[in-house]
Coordinates of C-alpha atoms and ligand atoms in Angstrom, one line a residue:
X7 CA 92.7 97.9 97.9
X8 CA 89.8 95.5 97.6
X9 CA 90.0 94.1 94.1
X10 CA 87.6 91.8 92.3
X11 CA 89.4 89.6 89.6
X12 CA 87.2 87.9 87.0
X13 CA 89.0 85.3 84.9
X14 CA 88.8 81.9 83.2
X15 CA 89.9 79.2 85.7
X16 CA 91.9 77.3 83.1
X17 CA 95.5 76.1 83.0
X18 CA 97.0 78.5 80.4
X19 CA 97.0 82.1 79.2
X20 CA 94.8 84.8 80.7
X21 CA 93.7 82.5 83.6
X22 CA 97.3 82.0 84.7
X23 CA 98.2 85.7 84.4
X24 CA 95.0 86.7 86.3
X25 CA 95.7 84.2 89.1
X26 CA 99.4 85.0 89.5
X27 CA 98.6 88.7 89.5
X28 CA 95.9 88.2 92.2
X29 CA 98.3 86.1 94.3
X30 CA 101.0 88.6 94.1
X31 CA 98.7 91.5 95.0
X32 CA 97.4 89.5 97.9
X33 CA 101.0 89.0 99.1
X34 CA 101.3 92.8 99.1
X35 CA 98.3 93.1 101.4
X36 CA 95.5 93.8 98.9
X37 CA 92.2 92.0 99.5
X38 CA 91.6 89.9 96.4
X39 CA 88.2 88.4 95.3
X40 CA 88.5 85.9 92.5
X41 CA 85.2 85.4 90.5
X42 CA 84.9 82.5 88.1
X43 CA 82.9 79.4 87.4
X44 CA 85.6 77.1 88.9
X45 CA 88.5 77.6 91.3
X46 CA 91.4 78.9 89.1
X47 CA 93.9 76.1 88.4
X48 CA 96.9 77.9 90.0
X49 CA 94.8 79.0 93.1
X50 CA 95.8 76.0 95.0
X51 CA 96.8 77.3 98.5
X52 CA 95.0 79.1 101.3
X53 CA 95.8 82.8 101.5
X54 CA 94.4 85.1 104.2
X55 CA 93.8 87.9 101.6
X56 CA 92.2 85.7 98.9
X57 CA 88.5 84.7 98.6
X58 CA 87.1 82.7 95.7
X59 CA 83.5 83.4 94.6
X60 CA 82.0 80.6 92.5
X61 CA 79.6 81.7 89.7
X62 CA 77.1 78.9 90.1
X63 CA 73.9 78.8 88.2
X64 CA 70.7 76.7 88.2
X65 CA 69.9 75.6 84.8
X66 CA 66.3 75.4 83.4
X67 CA 65.1 73.2 80.6
X68 CA 64.3 76.2 78.5
X69 CA 67.9 77.2 78.4
X70 CA 69.8 75.4 75.6
X71 CA 72.7 77.7 76.6
X72 CA 73.0 78.5 80.3
X73 CA 73.1 82.3 80.6
X74 CA 76.6 82.5 82.1
X75 CA 77.0 86.3 81.5
X76 CA 73.9 87.0 83.6
X77 CA 75.0 84.8 86.4
X78 CA 78.5 86.4 86.3
X79 CA 77.1 89.9 86.4
X80 CA 74.9 89.0 89.4
X81 CA 77.9 87.5 91.2
X82 CA 80.0 90.7 90.5
X83 CA 77.1 92.8 91.9
X84 CA 76.9 90.6 95.0
X85 CA 80.7 90.6 95.6
X86 CA 81.1 94.3 95.0
X87 CA 78.3 95.1 97.4
X88 CA 79.1 92.7 100.2
X89 CA 82.9 92.7 99.9
X90 CA 83.0 96.4 99.3
X91 CA 85.2 96.2 96.2
X92 CA 87.1 99.3 95.1
X93 CA 87.3 98.0 91.5
X94 CA 86.9 94.9 89.4
X95 CA 89.6 93.8 87.0
X96 CA 88.4 91.5 84.2
X97 CA 90.8 89.3 82.2
X98 CA 89.8 88.5 78.6
X99 CA 87.1 90.7 77.1
X100 CA 84.5 88.0 76.2
X101 CA 82.2 87.9 78.1
X102 CA 83.9 89.3 81.2
X103 CA 84.0 93.0 80.2
X104 CA 80.3 92.8 79.2
X105 CA 79.2 91.2 82.4
X106 CA 81.3 93.8 84.3
X107 CA 79.6 96.6 82.5
X108 CA 76.2 95.2 83.3
X109 CA 77.1 94.8 87.0
X110 CA 78.5 98.3 87.1
X111 CA 75.2 99.7 85.6
X112 CA 73.1 97.7 88.2
X113 CA 75.3 98.9 91.0
X114 CA 74.8 102.5 89.9
X115 CA 71.1 102.1 90.5
X116 CA 72.1 101.2 94.1
X117 CA 74.2 104.3 94.4
X118 CA 77.5 102.3 94.1
X119 CA 80.3 103.2 91.7
X120 CA 82.4 100.2 90.6
X121 CA 85.3 101.1 88.2
X122 CA 85.9 98.3 85.6
X123 CA 89.4 97.5 84.3
X124 CA 89.6 95.2 81.3
X125 CA 92.8 93.4 80.3
X126 CA 92.9 92.2 76.7
X127 CA 94.8 89.0 76.4
X128 CA 94.9 87.9 72.7
X129 CA 92.3 85.8 71.1
X130 CA 89.6 88.0 72.6
X131 CA 90.8 90.6 70.1
X132 CA 92.7 88.7 67.3
X133 CA 90.5 85.8 66.8
X134 CA 87.1 85.5 68.6
X135 CA 86.5 89.1 69.3
X136 CA 86.9 90.3 65.7
X137 CA 84.4 87.8 64.5
X138 CA 81.2 89.7 63.6
X139 CA 79.2 87.6 66.0
X140 CA 80.9 89.4 68.9
X141 CA 82.4 92.7 67.5
X142 CA 79.6 95.2 68.5
X143 CA 79.5 93.9 72.0
X144 CA 83.2 93.7 72.4
X145 CA 83.7 97.2 71.1
X146 CA 81.0 98.6 73.4
X147 CA 82.4 96.7 76.4
X148 CA 85.9 97.9 75.9
X149 CA 84.8 101.5 75.3
X150 CA 82.7 101.3 78.5
X151 CA 85.6 100.1 80.7
X152 CA 87.2 102.7 82.9
X153 CA 90.6 101.4 82.1
X154 CA 92.0 99.1 79.4
X155 CA 95.3 97.3 79.3
X156 CA 96.9 95.0 76.7
X157 CA 99.6 92.5 77.3
X158 CA 101.8 93.7 74.4
X159 CA 102.3 96.6 72.0
X160 CA 101.3 94.2 69.2
X161 CA 97.9 93.5 70.9
X162 CA 97.3 97.2 71.4
X163 CA 97.8 97.8 67.7
X164 CA 95.6 94.8 66.8
X165 CA 92.9 96.3 69.0
X166 CA 93.0 99.7 67.2
X167 CA 93.2 97.9 63.8
X168 CA 90.3 95.6 64.4
X169 CA 87.9 97.7 66.4
X170 CA 86.4 101.1 66.2
X171 CA 88.0 102.2 69.5
X172 CA 89.5 105.5 70.5
X173 CA 90.2 104.6 74.1
X174 CA 93.6 104.8 75.6
X175 CA 95.1 101.4 76.0
X176 CA 98.0 100.9 78.5
X177 CA 100.5 98.2 77.7
X178 CA 101.3 96.2 80.8
X179 CA 103.3 93.1 79.7
X180 CA 102.8 89.7 81.2
X181 CA 105.2 88.8 83.9
X182 CA 107.1 85.9 85.5
X183 CA 107.9 84.7 89.0
X184 CA 111.6 84.0 88.7
X185 CA 111.6 81.9 91.8
X186 CA 109.0 79.6 90.5
X187 CA 110.6 79.3 87.1
X188 CA 114.4 78.8 87.2
X189 CA 117.0 76.4 86.0
X190 CA 117.6 73.4 88.4
X191 CA 120.3 70.8 88.2
X192 CA 118.0 67.7 87.9
X193 CA 120.4 65.4 86.1
X194 CA 118.6 62.3 87.4
X195 CA 115.3 63.6 85.9
X196 CA 117.0 64.5 82.6
X197 CA 118.5 61.1 82.4
X198 CA 115.1 59.4 82.8
X199 CA 113.8 61.4 79.8
X200 CA 116.9 61.3 77.7
X201 CA 119.1 58.3 78.8
X202 CA 121.8 58.9 76.2
X203 CA 122.1 62.6 76.8
X204 CA 119.9 63.6 73.9
X205 CA 118.8 67.3 74.0
X206 CA 115.3 67.8 75.3
X207 CA 112.9 70.0 73.3
X208 CA 109.7 71.2 74.9
X209 CA 106.4 72.7 73.6
X210 CA 103.6 73.7 76.0
X211 CA 100.2 75.0 74.9
X212 CA 96.5 74.5 74.9
X213 CA 96.8 72.5 71.6
X214 CA 94.4 74.8 69.8
X215 CA 94.7 75.3 66.0
X216 CA 96.4 78.7 66.5
X217 CA 99.4 77.0 68.2
X218 CA 100.3 74.9 65.1
X219 CA 101.4 71.9 67.2
X220 CA 101.9 69.8 64.0
X221 CA 104.6 72.3 63.1
X222 CA 106.4 71.4 66.3
X223 CA 106.4 67.7 65.2
X224 CA 107.6 68.6 61.7
X225 CA 110.4 70.8 63.1
X226 CA 111.4 67.9 65.4
X227 CA 111.3 65.5 62.5
X228 CA 113.9 67.7 60.7
X229 CA 116.0 67.9 63.9
X230 CA 116.2 64.1 64.5
X231 CA 117.1 63.5 60.9
X232 CA 120.4 65.1 61.9
X233 CA 120.8 64.3 65.5
X234 CA 119.1 62.3 68.2
X235 CA 116.7 64.3 70.5
X236 CA 113.6 64.0 72.7
X237 CA 110.4 66.0 72.4
X238 CA 108.1 66.6 75.3
X239 CA 104.6 68.0 74.5
X240 CA 102.9 69.5 77.5
X241 CA 99.2 70.4 77.5
X242 CA 96.1 69.2 75.9
X243 CA 93.4 70.4 73.6
X244 CA 91.5 69.9 70.3
X245 CA 94.6 69.5 68.1
X246 CA 96.2 66.7 70.2
X247 CA 94.7 63.9 68.1
X248 CA 96.0 65.4 64.9
X249 CA 99.5 65.8 66.4
X250 CA 99.5 62.2 67.6
X251 CA 98.3 61.0 64.2
X252 CA 101.2 63.0 62.5
X253 CA 103.8 61.6 64.8
X254 CA 102.6 58.0 64.1
X255 CA 102.6 58.7 60.4
X256 CA 106.2 60.1 60.6
X257 CA 107.2 57.1 62.7
X258 CA 109.0 59.1 65.3
X259 CA 106.7 58.5 68.3
X260 CA 109.4 56.7 70.3
X261 CA 111.2 60.1 70.7
X262 CA 108.1 62.1 71.4
X263 CA 106.1 62.1 74.7
X264 CA 102.6 63.6 75.0
X265 CA 102.5 64.5 78.7
X266 CA 99.0 66.1 78.8
X267 CA 98.2 68.9 81.3
X268 CA 100.9 69.3 83.9
X269 CA 101.1 71.4 87.1
X270 CA 104.9 71.3 87.4
X271 CA 105.7 72.9 84.0
X272 CA 108.6 74.7 85.7
X273 CA 110.3 71.5 86.7
X274 CA 110.0 70.1 83.1
X275 CA 111.4 73.4 81.7
X276 CA 114.2 73.2 84.1
X277 CA 115.7 70.2 82.2
X278 CA 114.9 71.5 78.7
X279 CA 117.4 72.5 76.0
X280 CA 115.1 74.3 73.6
X281 CA 111.5 75.5 73.5
X282 CA 109.4 75.6 70.3
X283 CA 106.5 78.0 69.8
X284 CA 105.4 78.1 66.1
X285 CA 102.0 79.9 66.8
X286 CA 99.9 81.4 64.0
X287 CA 99.0 84.2 66.3
X288 CA 100.3 85.0 69.8
X289 CA 99.6 88.3 71.6
X290 CA 102.5 87.7 74.1
X291 CA 103.6 84.1 74.4
X292 CA 103.8 83.5 78.2
X293 CA 104.9 79.9 77.6
X294 CA 108.0 81.2 75.9
X295 CA 108.8 83.6 78.8
X296 CA 108.5 80.7 81.2
X297 CA 111.0 78.8 79.2
X298 CA 113.4 81.7 79.0
X299 CA 113.3 82.2 82.8
X300 CA 114.5 78.6 82.9
X301 CA 117.4 79.6 80.6
X302 CA 115.8 77.8 77.6
X303 CA 116.2 79.6 74.2
X304 CA 113.1 79.8 72.1
X305 CA 112.6 78.7 68.5
X306 CA 109.4 80.5 67.5
X307 CA 107.3 82.1 64.8
X308 CA 107.4 85.9 64.5
X309 CA 103.6 86.2 65.1
X310 CA 102.1 89.1 67.1
X311 CA 103.8 90.0 70.3
X312 CA 106.4 87.1 70.2
X313 CA 109.2 89.4 68.9
X314 CA 108.7 91.6 72.0
X315 CA 109.8 88.7 74.1
X316 CA 112.0 86.5 72.0
X317 CA 114.8 88.5 70.5
X318 CA 116.0 87.1 67.2
X319 CA 119.6 86.0 67.3
X320 CA 119.9 86.6 71.1
X321 CA 117.4 84.7 73.1
X322 CA 116.3 82.4 70.3
X323 CA 115.3 82.7 66.7
X324 CA 112.2 83.9 64.8
X325 CA 110.9 82.5 61.6
X326 CA 107.8 83.1 59.4
X327 CA 104.7 81.2 60.5
X328 CA 104.8 77.7 59.0
X329 CA 108.5 77.9 57.9
X330 CA 109.4 74.6 59.7
X331 CA 112.6 74.2 57.7
X332 CA 113.9 77.5 59.0
X333 CA 112.8 76.7 62.5
X334 CA 114.6 73.3 62.4
X335 CA 117.7 75.0 60.9
X336 CA 117.8 77.5 63.8
X337 CA 117.3 74.8 66.3
X338 CA 120.2 72.7 64.9
X339 CA 122.4 75.8 64.9
X340 CA 122.0 76.1 68.6
X341 CA 122.0 72.4 69.4
X342 CA 125.3 71.9 67.5
X343 CA 127.2 74.9 68.9
X344 CA 127.6 74.5 72.7
X345 CA 129.2 77.9 73.2
X346 CA 126.5 79.7 71.2
X347 CA 123.8 77.8 73.1
X348 CA 125.3 78.8 76.4
X349 CA 125.3 82.4 75.4
X350 CA 121.6 82.1 74.3
X351 CA 120.8 80.4 77.6
X352 CA 122.2 83.5 79.5
X353 CA 120.5 86.0 77.2
X354 CA 117.2 84.2 77.7
X355 CA 117.4 84.5 81.4
X356 CA 118.5 88.2 81.2
X357 CA 115.6 89.0 78.9
X358 CA 113.2 87.1 81.3
X359 CA 114.3 89.5 84.1
X360 CA 112.7 92.4 82.1
X361 CA 109.4 90.7 82.9
X362 CA 110.0 90.0 86.6
X363 CA 106.7 90.1 88.5
X364 CA 108.3 92.5 91.0
X365 CA 108.8 95.1 88.2
X366 CA 105.4 94.6 86.6
X367 CA 103.2 94.4 89.7
X368 CA 103.7 98.1 90.6
X369 CA 102.5 99.0 87.1
X370 CA 99.1 97.4 87.8
X371 CA 98.9 99.0 91.2
X372 CA 99.7 102.5 89.7
X373 CA 97.2 101.8 86.9
X374 CA 94.5 101.0 89.5
X375 CA 95.3 104.1 91.4
X376 CA 95.1 106.3 88.3
X377 CA 91.7 104.8 87.5
X378 CA 90.5 105.3 91.0
X379 CA 91.6 108.9 90.8
X380 CA 89.6 109.3 87.7
X381 CA 92.6 109.8 85.4
X382 CA 91.5 107.6 82.5
X383 CA 92.3 109.6 79.4
X384 CA 91.0 109.3 75.9
X385 CA 93.6 108.8 73.1
Ligands
GMT430 O1 94.7 81.2 73.2 C1 95.4 81.1 74.1 O2 96.6 80.8 74.2 C2 94.8 81.4 75.5 C3 94.8 82.9 75.7 C4 94.1 83.2 76.9 O3 93.7 84.4 77.0 O4 93.8 82.4 77.8 O5 96.2 83.3 75.6 C5 96.5 84.6 75.3 O6 96.8 85.2 76.5 C6 98.1 84.8 77.1 C7 98.2 85.6 78.4 O7 98.1 87.0 78.2 C8 99.2 85.2 76.1 O8 100.4 84.8 76.6 C9 98.9 84.4 74.8 O9 99.9 84.9 73.8 C10 97.5 84.7 74.2 N1 97.3 83.8 73.1 C11 97.1 84.2 71.9 O10 97.2 85.3 71.5 C12 96.9 83.1 70.9

């Protein structure tokens, strides 16, 4: 198939899922055309079946806000026409599904039919999308898509609860490349981070408010009040300053390292003992799955789709959002009991296998085929 993939080029979330999906489809022989305003972060190697189309636009003094949606729609039209796309798959509804609908409508006037598939990722529904600034357009764009997928059951339900939508939504969960994310014996590396054998705790995110990074620091504070440990914070974003301020205030900065954005997240997870994800809202929690693939149990909130990935009492523990005492108690339970911890490590890896890219990829291919055959059904 010749597939257009529209995504954000950023390090986390939907951009990563879209890029990894495109790369895996390309490996299977599909022709993949990425369309975005920058080369996606994980698209870092030449592949004979992958082409990147840059959405560039000339600004004009009249535009206080450059009309990205218009430039994107034009680029989709151009790519669909000249690369002969069979379909376009957009990741994150805002504004991608809207631009794709516009492109589809334009192409229709040229006698070209371009099916549009929209994958809902999370904040496009649970946070930004349900804001009345965007709701009418998001609702319309989802309804106009030929196929809609959501990354978890929880997100599917959130979509029906927040929007007036009667379209069928297929749940295709996010996935993991178990070769890229796996436990390594890197004792020298571990020693450099934790010279006295302290357990290493990791959090990765885009440091937005919804991730509650300050909770990570509070949980860690409770842990180190009982045993020495090291905390690695990976990623960057608007909340980093507050998190740094809190760790200075609590005077435990010497055990905490802010590493910023990292390419080699897998290598860092490979030496971790626990992963913390206290999010306010999380449609899936890809970061938790990446940790689990590296045999790292997860201490998390029970928000959104997290319980579909992190199984309470098996692969980690779930607590109510903001209950840092409970999260710390759960973390200590695992860190203090070696046998239990080993069992959780194994369970985490077993659970990660459920989301193996080799199992999930065919679901997307089948979905594409069903859309191309015109099988999209109403609920
Ligand atoms: O807000 C983010 O974390 C980014 C966002 C995105 O779309 O880039 O992430 C969402 O999509 C990820 C991939 O499907 C999911 O793993 C995250 O759970 C989801 N984030 C939220 O729902 C907050």
